[in-house]
mmCIF file of C-alpha atoms in Angstrom:
data_model
loop_
_atom_site.group_PDB
_atom_site.id
_atom_site.type_symbol
_atom_site.label_atom_id
_atom_site.label_comp_id
_atom_site.label_asym_id
_atom_site.label_seq_id
_atom_site.Cartn_x
_atom_site.Cartn_y
_atom_site.Cartn_z
ATOM 1 C CA MET A 1 82.280 140.289 140.837
ATOM 2 C CA ASP A 2 84.997 140.093 143.533
ATOM 3 C CA PRO A 3 86.895 143.200 144.729
ATOM 4 C CA ILE A 4 89.942 142.550 142.517
ATOM 5 C CA THR A 5 87.994 142.146 139.274
ATOM 6 C CA SER A 6 85.734 145.052 140.236
ATOM 7 C CA HIS A 7 88.796 147.253 140.691
ATOM 8 C CA LEU A 8 90.225 146.106 137.360
ATOM 9 C CA ASP A 9 86.920 146.692 135.614
ATOM 10 C CA ARG A 10 86.720 150.249 136.937
ATOM 11 C CA GLN A 11 90.214 150.918 135.616
ATOM 12 C CA PHE A 12 90.157 149.054 132.315
ATOM 13 C CA GLY A 13 86.535 148.299 131.486
ATOM 14 C CA SER A 14 86.295 151.290 129.152
ATOM 15 C CA PHE A 15 89.609 150.613 127.378
ATOM 16 C CA PRO A 16 89.097 150.182 123.613
ATOM 17 C CA GLU A 17 91.933 147.651 123.407
ATOM 18 C CA PRO A 18 91.856 144.160 124.932
ATOM 19 C CA VAL A 19 92.985 143.946 128.565
ATOM 20 C CA ILE A 20 93.557 140.561 130.242
ATOM 21 C CA PHE A 21 94.651 139.874 133.830
ATOM 22 C CA LEU A 22 96.400 136.547 134.485
ATOM 23 C CA ALA A 23 96.664 134.965 137.931
ATOM 24 C CA ASP A 24 97.570 131.400 138.899
ATOM 25 C CA GLY A 25 97.688 130.346 135.261
ATOM 26 C CA GLN A 26 94.183 131.611 134.478
ATOM 27 C CA ALA A 27 92.599 134.687 132.895
ATOM 28 C CA VAL A 28 90.693 135.969 135.921
ATOM 29 C CA TYR A 29 89.631 139.219 134.250
ATOM 30 C CA SER A 30 89.224 140.576 130.747
ATOM 31 C CA ASN A 31 87.407 143.669 129.555
ATOM 32 C CA GLU A 32 84.860 143.426 126.731
ATOM 33 C CA PRO A 33 87.423 143.629 123.870
ATOM 34 C CA GLY A 34 89.559 141.108 125.751
ATOM 35 C CA GLN A 35 86.654 138.682 126.111
ATOM 36 C CA LEU A 36 85.875 139.049 122.410
ATOM 37 C CA LEU A 37 89.513 138.330 121.510
ATOM 38 C CA LEU A 38 89.655 135.237 123.733
ATOM 39 C CA GLN A 39 86.398 133.876 122.323
ATOM 40 C CA THR A 40 86.913 134.566 118.611
ATOM 41 C CA ALA A 41 90.665 133.990 118.237
ATOM 42 C CA GLY A 42 90.758 130.856 120.370
ATOM 43 C CA ILE A 43 94.022 131.947 122.008
ATOM 44 C CA PRO A 44 95.539 129.129 124.091
ATOM 45 C CA MET A 45 96.237 129.999 127.701
ATOM 46 C CA ASP A 46 99.826 128.754 127.472
ATOM 47 C CA LEU A 47 100.524 131.372 124.805
ATOM 48 C CA LEU A 48 99.268 134.158 127.077
ATOM 49 C CA LEU A 49 101.365 132.777 129.920
ATOM 50 C CA ALA A 50 104.398 132.696 127.621
ATOM 51 C CA LEU A 51 103.842 136.372 126.816
ATOM 52 C CA ALA A 52 103.459 137.211 130.499
ATOM 53 C CA GLU A 53 106.964 135.857 131.152
ATOM 54 C CA HIS A 54 108.418 138.807 129.201
ATOM 55 C CA PRO A 55 107.312 142.077 130.830
ATOM 56 C CA GLY A 56 108.147 145.235 128.902
ATOM 57 C CA ASP A 57 107.149 147.207 125.831
ATOM 58 C CA ALA A 58 109.051 145.167 123.268
ATOM 59 C CA MET A 59 106.648 142.510 122.112
ATOM 60 C CA GLU A 60 104.560 142.004 119.035
ATOM 61 C CA ALA A 61 102.368 138.933 118.777
ATOM 62 C CA THR A 62 100.133 137.481 116.090
ATOM 63 C CA LEU A 63 96.896 136.428 117.763
ATOM 64 C CA GLY A 64 94.187 135.086 115.523
ATOM 65 C CA ASP A 65 94.254 137.107 112.319
ATOM 66 C CA ALA A 66 95.667 140.307 113.845
ATOM 67 C CA ILE A 67 98.967 141.613 115.183
ATOM 68 C CA TYR A 68 99.134 143.198 118.635
ATOM 69 C CA ARG A 69 101.702 145.216 120.558
ATOM 70 C CA VAL A 70 101.693 143.522 123.972
ATOM 71 C CA THR A 71 102.522 145.328 127.201
ATOM 72 C CA VAL A 72 102.936 143.201 130.334
ATOM 73 C CA SER A 73 102.734 144.885 133.767
ATOM 74 C CA PRO A 74 103.375 142.776 136.895
ATOM 75 C CA MET A 75 100.804 143.553 139.587
ATOM 76 C CA ASP A 76 99.934 142.180 143.009
ATOM 77 C CA GLY A 77 98.621 138.682 142.440
ATOM 78 C CA GLY A 78 99.225 138.450 138.708
ATOM 79 C CA ASP A 79 100.166 140.061 135.403
ATOM 80 C CA LEU A 80 98.201 142.594 133.371
ATOM 81 C CA LEU A 81 98.366 142.271 129.571
ATOM 82 C CA VAL A 82 97.300 145.192 127.386
ATOM 83 C CA LEU A 83 97.070 144.305 123.685
ATOM 84 C CA ARG A 84 97.067 147.211 121.257
ATOM 85 C CA PRO A 85 96.037 146.223 117.712
ATOM 86 C CA LEU A 86 98.568 147.152 115.041
ATOM 87 C CA PRO A 87 97.779 147.890 111.397
ATOM 88 C CA ALA A 88 97.983 144.860 109.157
ATOM 89 C CA ALA A 89 101.513 144.425 107.876
ATOM 90 C CA MET A 90 101.950 145.325 104.254
ATOM 91 C CA GLU A 91 103.451 142.574 102.175
ATOM 92 C CA LYS A 92 106.866 143.916 101.311
ATOM 93 C CA LYS A 93 108.568 143.371 98.014
ATOM 94 C CA HIS A 94 112.260 143.858 98.435
ATOM 95 C CA PRO A 95 113.851 146.307 95.961
ATOM 96 C CA PHE A 96 116.140 143.671 94.494
ATOM 97 C CA SER A 97 113.853 140.622 94.674
ATOM 98 C CA ASN A 98 113.271 140.621 90.912
ATOM 99 C CA ALA A 99 117.008 140.298 90.329
ATOM 100 C CA VAL A 100 117.441 137.297 92.621
ATOM 101 C CA TYR A 101 117.581 134.541 90.058
ATOM 102 C CA ARG A 102 119.896 136.463 87.738
ATOM 103 C CA MET A 103 122.182 137.234 90.685
ATOM 104 C CA ARG A 104 122.270 133.569 91.689
ATOM 105 C CA GLU A 105 123.326 132.630 88.144
ATOM 106 C CA CYS A 106 126.119 135.231 88.174
ATOM 107 C CA LEU A 107 127.365 134.054 91.576
ATOM 108 C CA SER A 108 127.424 130.431 90.412
ATOM 109 C CA ASN A 109 129.472 131.394 87.342
ATOM 110 C CA PHE A 110 131.840 133.474 89.462
ATOM 111 C CA THR A 111 132.355 130.568 91.855
ATOM 112 C CA ALA A 112 133.203 128.237 88.953
ATOM 113 C CA VAL A 113 135.779 130.731 87.644
ATOM 114 C CA GLN A 114 137.295 131.064 91.107
ATOM 115 C CA TRP A 115 137.784 127.324 91.470
ATOM 116 C CA ARG A 116 139.449 127.104 88.039
ATOM 117 C CA MET A 117 141.749 129.963 89.066
ATOM 118 C CA LYS A 118 142.617 128.156 92.297
ATOM 119 C CA ARG A 119 143.479 124.960 90.432
ATOM 120 C CA VAL A 120 145.816 126.824 88.060
ATOM 121 C CA LEU A 121 147.543 128.562 90.962
ATOM 122 C CA GLU A 122 148.011 125.251 92.774
ATOM 123 C CA GLU A 123 149.503 123.615 89.672
ATOM 124 C CA ASN A 124 152.013 126.464 89.359
ATOM 125 C CA HIS A 125 152.794 126.564 93.102
ATOM 126 C CA LEU A 126 151.487 130.127 93.400
ATOM 127 C CA LEU A 127 148.501 129.556 95.654
ATOM 128 C CA ASP A 128 150.086 130.685 98.943
ATOM 129 C CA GLY A 129 150.366 134.286 97.820
ATOM 130 C CA PHE A 130 146.727 134.395 96.751
ATOM 131 C CA THR A 131 145.095 132.492 99.609
ATOM 132 C CA GLN A 132 143.773 135.606 101.361
ATOM 133 C CA ASP A 133 142.530 137.138 98.092
ATOM 134 C CA LEU A 134 140.625 133.983 97.136
ATOM 135 C CA ALA A 135 139.190 133.661 100.657
ATOM 136 C CA SER A 136 138.063 137.290 100.535
ATOM 137 C CA GLN A 137 136.368 136.660 97.190
ATOM 138 C CA SER A 138 134.568 133.650 98.676
ATOM 139 C CA ARG A 139 133.473 135.782 101.598
ATOM 140 C CA LEU A 140 131.987 138.337 99.206
ATOM 141 C CA ILE A 141 130.167 135.593 97.286
ATOM 142 C CA PHE A 142 128.663 134.240 100.510
ATOM 143 C CA GLN A 143 127.496 137.729 101.498
ATOM 144 C CA MET A 144 125.684 138.124 98.198
ATOM 145 C CA ILE A 145 124.153 134.638 98.500
ATOM 146 C CA ARG A 146 122.869 135.618 101.940
ATOM 147 C CA LEU A 147 121.131 138.707 100.560
ATOM 148 C CA THR A 148 119.617 136.841 97.623
ATOM 149 C CA ARG A 149 118.326 134.056 99.875
ATOM 150 C CA GLN A 150 116.597 136.599 102.121
ATOM 151 C CA ALA A 151 114.953 138.222 99.118
ATOM 152 C CA GLU A 152 113.874 134.820 97.776
ATOM 153 C CA LEU A 153 112.343 133.888 101.123
ATOM 154 C CA THR A 154 110.474 137.192 101.349
ATOM 155 C CA GLN A 155 109.072 136.738 97.873
ATOM 156 C CA GLU A 156 108.012 133.156 98.604
ATOM 157 C CA LEU A 157 106.215 134.228 101.788
ATOM 158 C CA ASN A 158 104.530 137.089 99.926
ATOM 159 C CA ASP A 159 103.422 134.714 97.174
ATOM 160 C CA LYS A 160 102.252 132.143 99.754
ATOM 161 C CA VAL A 161 104.610 129.533 98.310
ATOM 162 C CA PHE A 162 105.357 127.517 101.440
ATOM 163 C CA PRO A 163 107.619 124.442 101.561
ATOM 164 C CA ARG A 164 105.778 121.278 102.484
ATOM 165 C CA GLU A 165 105.376 120.294 106.115
ATOM 166 C CA GLU A 166 107.130 117.182 107.321
ATOM 167 C CA GLY A 167 108.042 115.330 110.461
ATOM 168 C CA PHE A 168 111.545 116.070 111.710
ATOM 169 C CA ASP A 169 113.624 116.350 114.873
ATOM 170 C CA LEU A 170 113.626 120.036 115.823
ATOM 171 C CA ALA A 171 116.048 119.475 118.710
ATOM 172 C CA MET A 172 118.614 117.974 116.321
ATOM 173 C CA VAL A 173 118.198 120.953 113.960
ATOM 174 C CA CYS A 174 118.841 123.366 116.858
ATOM 175 C CA GLN A 175 121.803 121.323 118.108
ATOM 176 C CA GLY A 176 123.370 121.110 114.647
ATOM 177 C CA MET A 177 123.003 124.832 114.072
ATOM 178 C CA ALA A 178 124.459 125.605 117.501
ATOM 179 C CA ASP A 179 127.439 123.307 116.891
ATOM 180 C CA GLU A 180 128.353 125.268 113.752
ATOM 181 C CA ALA A 181 127.595 128.640 115.315
ATOM 182 C CA ILE A 182 129.899 127.940 118.274
ATOM 183 C CA TRP A 183 133.107 127.638 116.238
ATOM 184 C CA LEU A 184 132.146 130.210 113.601
ATOM 185 C CA ALA A 185 131.155 132.816 116.204
ATOM 186 C CA ASP A 186 134.468 132.145 117.948
ATOM 187 C CA LEU A 187 136.264 133.242 114.756
ATOM 188 C CA ALA A 188 134.342 136.525 115.008
ATOM 189 C CA GLY A 189 135.350 136.922 118.661
ATOM 190 C CA VAL A 190 131.928 135.978 120.061
ATOM 191 C CA ARG A 191 131.428 133.312 122.747
ATOM 192 C CA PHE A 192 128.387 131.220 121.741
ATOM 193 C CA THR A 193 126.805 128.686 124.114
ATOM 194 C CA TYR A 194 123.846 126.314 123.759
ATOM 195 C CA ALA A 195 121.669 124.470 126.259
ATOM 196 C CA SER A 196 118.531 122.339 125.928
ATOM 197 C CA ASN A 197 116.342 120.324 128.276
ATOM 198 C CA VAL A 198 115.639 117.724 125.546
ATOM 199 C CA ASP A 199 117.816 115.633 123.220
ATOM 200 C CA HIS A 200 115.080 114.934 120.671
ATOM 201 C CA LEU A 201 111.858 116.704 119.717
ATOM 202 C CA ALA A 202 109.576 115.167 117.084
ATOM 203 C CA PHE A 203 107.936 118.111 115.328
ATOM 204 C CA GLN A 204 105.556 118.605 112.405
ATOM 205 C CA GLY A 205 106.207 121.715 110.351
ATOM 206 C CA SER A 206 108.272 123.205 107.573
ATOM 207 C CA LYS A 207 111.861 122.228 108.323
ATOM 208 C CA SER A 208 113.096 124.634 105.649
ATOM 209 C CA LEU A 209 111.226 127.656 107.015
ATOM 210 C CA LEU A 210 112.015 126.954 110.658
ATOM 211 C CA THR A 211 115.696 126.573 109.773
ATOM 212 C CA GLN A 212 115.544 130.021 108.145
ATOM 213 C CA MET A 213 113.907 131.391 111.293
ATOM 214 C CA LEU A 214 116.648 129.955 113.506
ATOM 215 C CA LEU A 215 119.344 131.318 111.181
ATOM 216 C CA ALA A 216 117.837 134.803 111.485
ATOM 217 C CA LEU A 217 117.826 134.640 115.302
ATOM 218 C CA VAL A 218 121.404 133.326 115.455
ATOM 219 C CA SER A 219 122.593 135.916 112.940
ATOM 220 C CA ASN A 220 120.937 138.806 114.777
ATOM 221 C CA ALA A 221 122.356 137.709 118.146
ATOM 222 C CA VAL A 222 125.956 137.289 116.925
ATOM 223 C CA ARG A 223 125.871 140.684 115.194
ATOM 224 C CA ALA A 224 124.376 142.369 118.254
ATOM 225 C CA ALA A 225 126.916 140.810 120.619
ATOM 226 C CA GLY A 226 129.899 142.070 118.605
ATOM 227 C CA LYS A 227 133.557 141.241 119.173
ATOM 228 C CA ASP A 228 134.266 140.000 122.725
ATOM 229 C CA GLY A 229 130.524 139.605 123.279
ATOM 230 C CA GLU A 230 128.475 136.572 124.283
ATOM 231 C CA VAL A 231 125.407 134.795 122.900
ATOM 232 C CA GLU A 232 123.331 132.257 124.822
ATOM 233 C CA MET A 233 120.994 129.989 122.852
ATOM 234 C CA LYS A 234 118.460 127.782 124.634
ATOM 235 C CA LEU A 235 115.786 125.276 123.641
ATOM 236 C CA HIS A 236 113.203 124.617 126.347
ATOM 237 C CA VAL A 237 110.257 122.248 126.032
ATOM 238 C CA GLU A 238 107.397 122.331 128.536
ATOM 239 C CA ASN A 239 103.592 122.029 128.581
ATOM 240 C CA GLY A 240 103.203 121.321 124.886
ATOM 241 C CA ARG A 241 105.310 124.253 123.695
ATOM 242 C CA CYS A 242 108.929 124.636 122.643
ATOM 243 C CA VAL A 243 110.715 127.894 123.309
ATOM 244 C CA VAL A 244 113.893 128.901 121.479
ATOM 245 C CA SER A 245 115.648 131.923 122.957
ATOM 246 C CA LEU A 246 118.744 133.861 121.843
ATOM 247 C CA ARG A 247 120.206 136.304 124.374
ATOM 248 C CA ASP A 248 123.143 138.559 123.465
ATOM 249 C CA SER A 249 125.398 140.811 125.531
ATOM 250 C CA GLY A 250 125.254 143.761 123.130
ATOM 251 C CA VAL A 251 124.218 147.333 123.806
ATOM 252 C CA GLY A 252 120.511 146.561 123.524
ATOM 253 C CA ILE A 253 117.904 148.106 121.271
ATOM 254 C CA SER A 254 116.256 151.489 121.645
ATOM 255 C CA GLU A 255 112.481 151.703 122.078
ATOM 256 C CA ASP A 256 112.151 153.326 118.653
ATOM 257 C CA ARG A 257 114.014 150.452 117.011
ATOM 258 C CA LEU A 258 112.084 147.850 118.988
ATOM 259 C CA ALA A 259 108.868 149.311 117.621
ATOM 260 C CA THR A 260 109.988 148.506 114.058
ATOM 261 C CA LEU A 261 112.127 145.421 114.716
ATOM 262 C CA PHE A 262 109.774 143.088 112.834
ATOM 263 C CA SER A 263 108.546 145.639 110.296
ATOM 264 C CA GLY A 264 110.710 144.465 107.384
ATOM 265 C CA ASP A 265 111.761 148.025 106.538
ATOM 266 C CA ALA A 266 114.264 147.602 103.718
ATOM 267 C CA PRO A 267 116.872 150.013 102.404
ATOM 268 C CA GLU A 268 116.022 152.064 99.345
ATOM 269 C CA GLU A 269 118.593 150.247 97.220
ATOM 270 C CA VAL A 270 120.513 146.999 97.163
ATOM 271 C CA PRO A 271 122.341 146.911 100.520
ATOM 272 C CA ARG A 272 126.100 146.619 100.620
ATOM 273 C CA PRO A 273 127.529 143.485 102.238
ATOM 274 C CA GLY A 274 127.438 143.916 106.005
ATOM 275 C CA GLU A 275 124.559 146.387 106.011
ATOM 276 C CA GLY A 276 121.791 143.771 106.107
ATOM 277 C CA SER A 277 118.557 143.790 104.169
ATOM 278 C CA GLY A 278 116.116 144.475 107.008
ATOM 279 C CA LEU A 279 114.322 141.209 106.233
ATOM 280 C CA GLY A 280 115.763 138.635 108.648
ATOM 281 C CA LEU A 281 113.600 139.184 111.741
ATOM 282 C CA TYR A 282 110.632 140.286 109.612
ATOM 283 C CA ASN A 283 110.613 136.908 107.872
ATOM 284 C CA ALA A 284 111.351 135.086 111.150
ATOM 285 C CA GLN A 285 108.235 136.605 112.737
ATOM 286 C CA ARG A 286 106.122 135.564 109.746
ATOM 287 C CA ILE A 287 107.488 132.000 109.863
ATOM 288 C CA VAL A 288 106.762 131.656 113.582
ATOM 289 C CA ALA A 289 103.214 132.971 113.029
ATOM 290 C CA LEU A 290 102.684 130.434 110.213
ATOM 291 C CA HIS A 291 103.418 127.704 112.758
ATOM 292 C CA GLY A 292 100.938 129.129 115.284
ATOM 293 C CA GLY A 293 103.594 130.668 117.514
ATOM 294 C CA VAL A 294 104.833 134.049 118.618
ATOM 295 C CA LEU A 295 108.203 135.821 118.324
ATOM 296 C CA VAL A 296 108.974 138.463 120.934
ATOM 297 C CA ALA A 297 111.944 140.724 121.612
ATOM 298 C CA GLN A 298 113.048 142.325 124.844
ATOM 299 C CA SER A 299 115.909 144.715 125.492
ATOM 300 C CA GLY A 300 117.402 144.429 128.967
ATOM 301 C CA GLN A 301 117.889 147.384 131.292
ATOM 302 C CA ASP A 302 121.609 146.616 131.495
ATOM 303 C CA GLY A 303 121.973 146.155 127.740
ATOM 304 C CA GLY A 304 121.589 143.102 125.584
ATOM 305 C CA THR A 305 118.580 141.761 123.738
ATOM 306 C CA CYS A 306 116.622 138.531 124.052
ATOM 307 C CA LEU A 307 114.654 137.112 121.133
ATOM 308 C CA VAL A 308 112.183 134.386 122.056
ATOM 309 C CA ALA A 309 110.260 132.143 119.650
ATOM 310 C CA SER A 310 107.463 130.173 121.325
ATOM 311 C CA LEU A 311 105.884 127.412 119.208
ATOM 312 C CA PRO A 312 103.123 124.897 119.901
ATOM 313 C CA ILE A 313 104.440 121.354 119.479
ATOM 314 C CA VAL A 314 102.572 119.527 116.726
ATOM 315 C CA PRO A 315 103.395 115.797 116.788
ATOM 316 C CA PRO A 316 104.313 114.460 113.333
ATOM 317 C CA ALA A 317 101.887 112.186 111.513
ATOM 318 C CA SER A 318 104.723 109.757 110.805
ATOM 319 C CA VAL A 319 108.102 108.955 112.290
ATOM 320 C CA PRO A 320 110.514 111.844 111.525
ATOM 321 C CA ALA A 321 113.178 111.015 108.990
ATOM 322 C CA ARG A 322 116.602 110.858 110.652
ATOM 323 C CA ASN A 323 119.432 112.761 109.048
ATOM 324 C CA ASN A 324 117.255 113.858 106.144
ATOM 325 C CA PRO A 325 119.174 116.829 104.700
ATOM 326 C CA GLY A 326 116.423 117.890 102.300
ATOM 327 C CA TYR A 327 117.111 119.877 99.141
ATOM 328 C CA ASP A 328 120.461 121.660 99.148
ATOM 329 C CA ASN A 329 120.623 124.817 97.022
ATOM 330 C CA LEU A 330 123.798 126.140 98.654
ATOM 331 C CA GLY A 331 126.384 123.988 96.927
ATOM 332 C CA GLY A 332 127.112 122.034 100.097
ATOM 333 C CA PHE A 333 128.217 125.076 102.092
ATOM 334 C CA SER A 334 127.063 125.622 105.649
ATOM 335 C CA PRO A 335 123.943 127.833 105.931
ATOM 336 C CA VAL A 336 125.393 129.248 109.163
ATOM 337 C CA LEU A 337 128.636 130.148 107.383
ATOM 338 C CA ILE A 338 126.647 131.958 104.685
ATOM 339 C CA GLU A 339 124.432 133.721 107.223
ATOM 340 C CA LEU A 340 127.396 135.011 109.270
ATOM 341 C CA SER A 341 129.657 135.704 106.276
ATOM 342 C CA ASP A 342 129.754 139.485 106.712
ATOM 343 C CA VAL A 343 130.932 139.289 110.348
ATOM 344 C CA LEU A 344 133.544 136.554 109.881
ATOM 345 C CA PRO A 345 137.220 137.123 109.042
ATOM 346 C CA TRP A 346 138.629 135.905 105.739
ATOM 347 C CA GLN A 347 140.309 132.954 107.512
ATOM 348 C CA ALA A 348 136.881 131.298 107.844
ATOM 349 C CA PHE A 349 136.731 130.967 104.048
ATOM 350 C CA VAL A 350 140.108 129.349 103.427
ATOM 351 C CA THR A 351 139.617 126.107 101.500
ATOM 352 C CA GLY A 352 139.277 123.250 103.940
ATOM 353 C CA LYS A 353 137.948 125.248 106.891
ATOM 354 C CA SER A 354 134.653 126.049 105.219
ATOM 355 C CA GLU A 355 134.194 122.382 104.271
ATOM 356 C CA GLU A 356 134.896 120.780 107.626
#
């Protein structure tokens, strides 16, 4: 045993939690729990290296069948990872999940009534005076749809009802979502930018679930940035992994909140529009884990938060379908518009703008 590993073993050999030291892209030391984790969980080295790129106390990672709180400490010659096992997450049943389908029916009926009202007002040349009222009603409907969709997704994940996997272009999904987020975030006073080092990325997975994951990251970043804030979204592909990151210019997240960021803690009653359901990032973390990846969060010293989803690239078994929209249960409305409905002004819901 060389001097470096001997020194590490004296310090961390008796630790009950896994300790791994990375240097030059390799695990040059691991204590006994760390060796056991590497051998039994089959953790790819590129995943450990991806974790090491985010030093701090703000990461939770699903490795094998367990969840760990990961602490990364830069040291001379490498990075030290300490992985503290966390209790298994309880499957959470949202307080209003049983009312989801009834709520969806009511919202559909309300929407139909609203459109009939609009037609009557147009025929009698009275629409101008009611434009803001109708747009505000639409905004409220979208907020309720957002909450019901989150509850539906949580229930589906709890019941292990997963949409089928398919081949699709993940880069085009990210680009399309960013294109909508740019102009919608601008209405909320947030500057949204997007960059990618690839134009196309053939990917095998659940397009529906990964779209929900991306929506949650975009939604969280825009809310955190606030008016006059900035959000930077990136897609980076390298060494068989794709990394999607959302960085905001908000006030950051306290250590206490970071510790429960992916916990799925829900309010005691149906949340009011704008309050959130506490399920977005919780479900996003579960979706990333289902695809063999990891979702981490880091709050910067100067404020702001960065959410990073790192996924292994699984090539599709067949050529991805181009422009395949899949099943639409949103009445043709933009998922991004629905997701950001409680931070957008009523002008975003004026007939014509929401359908562009």
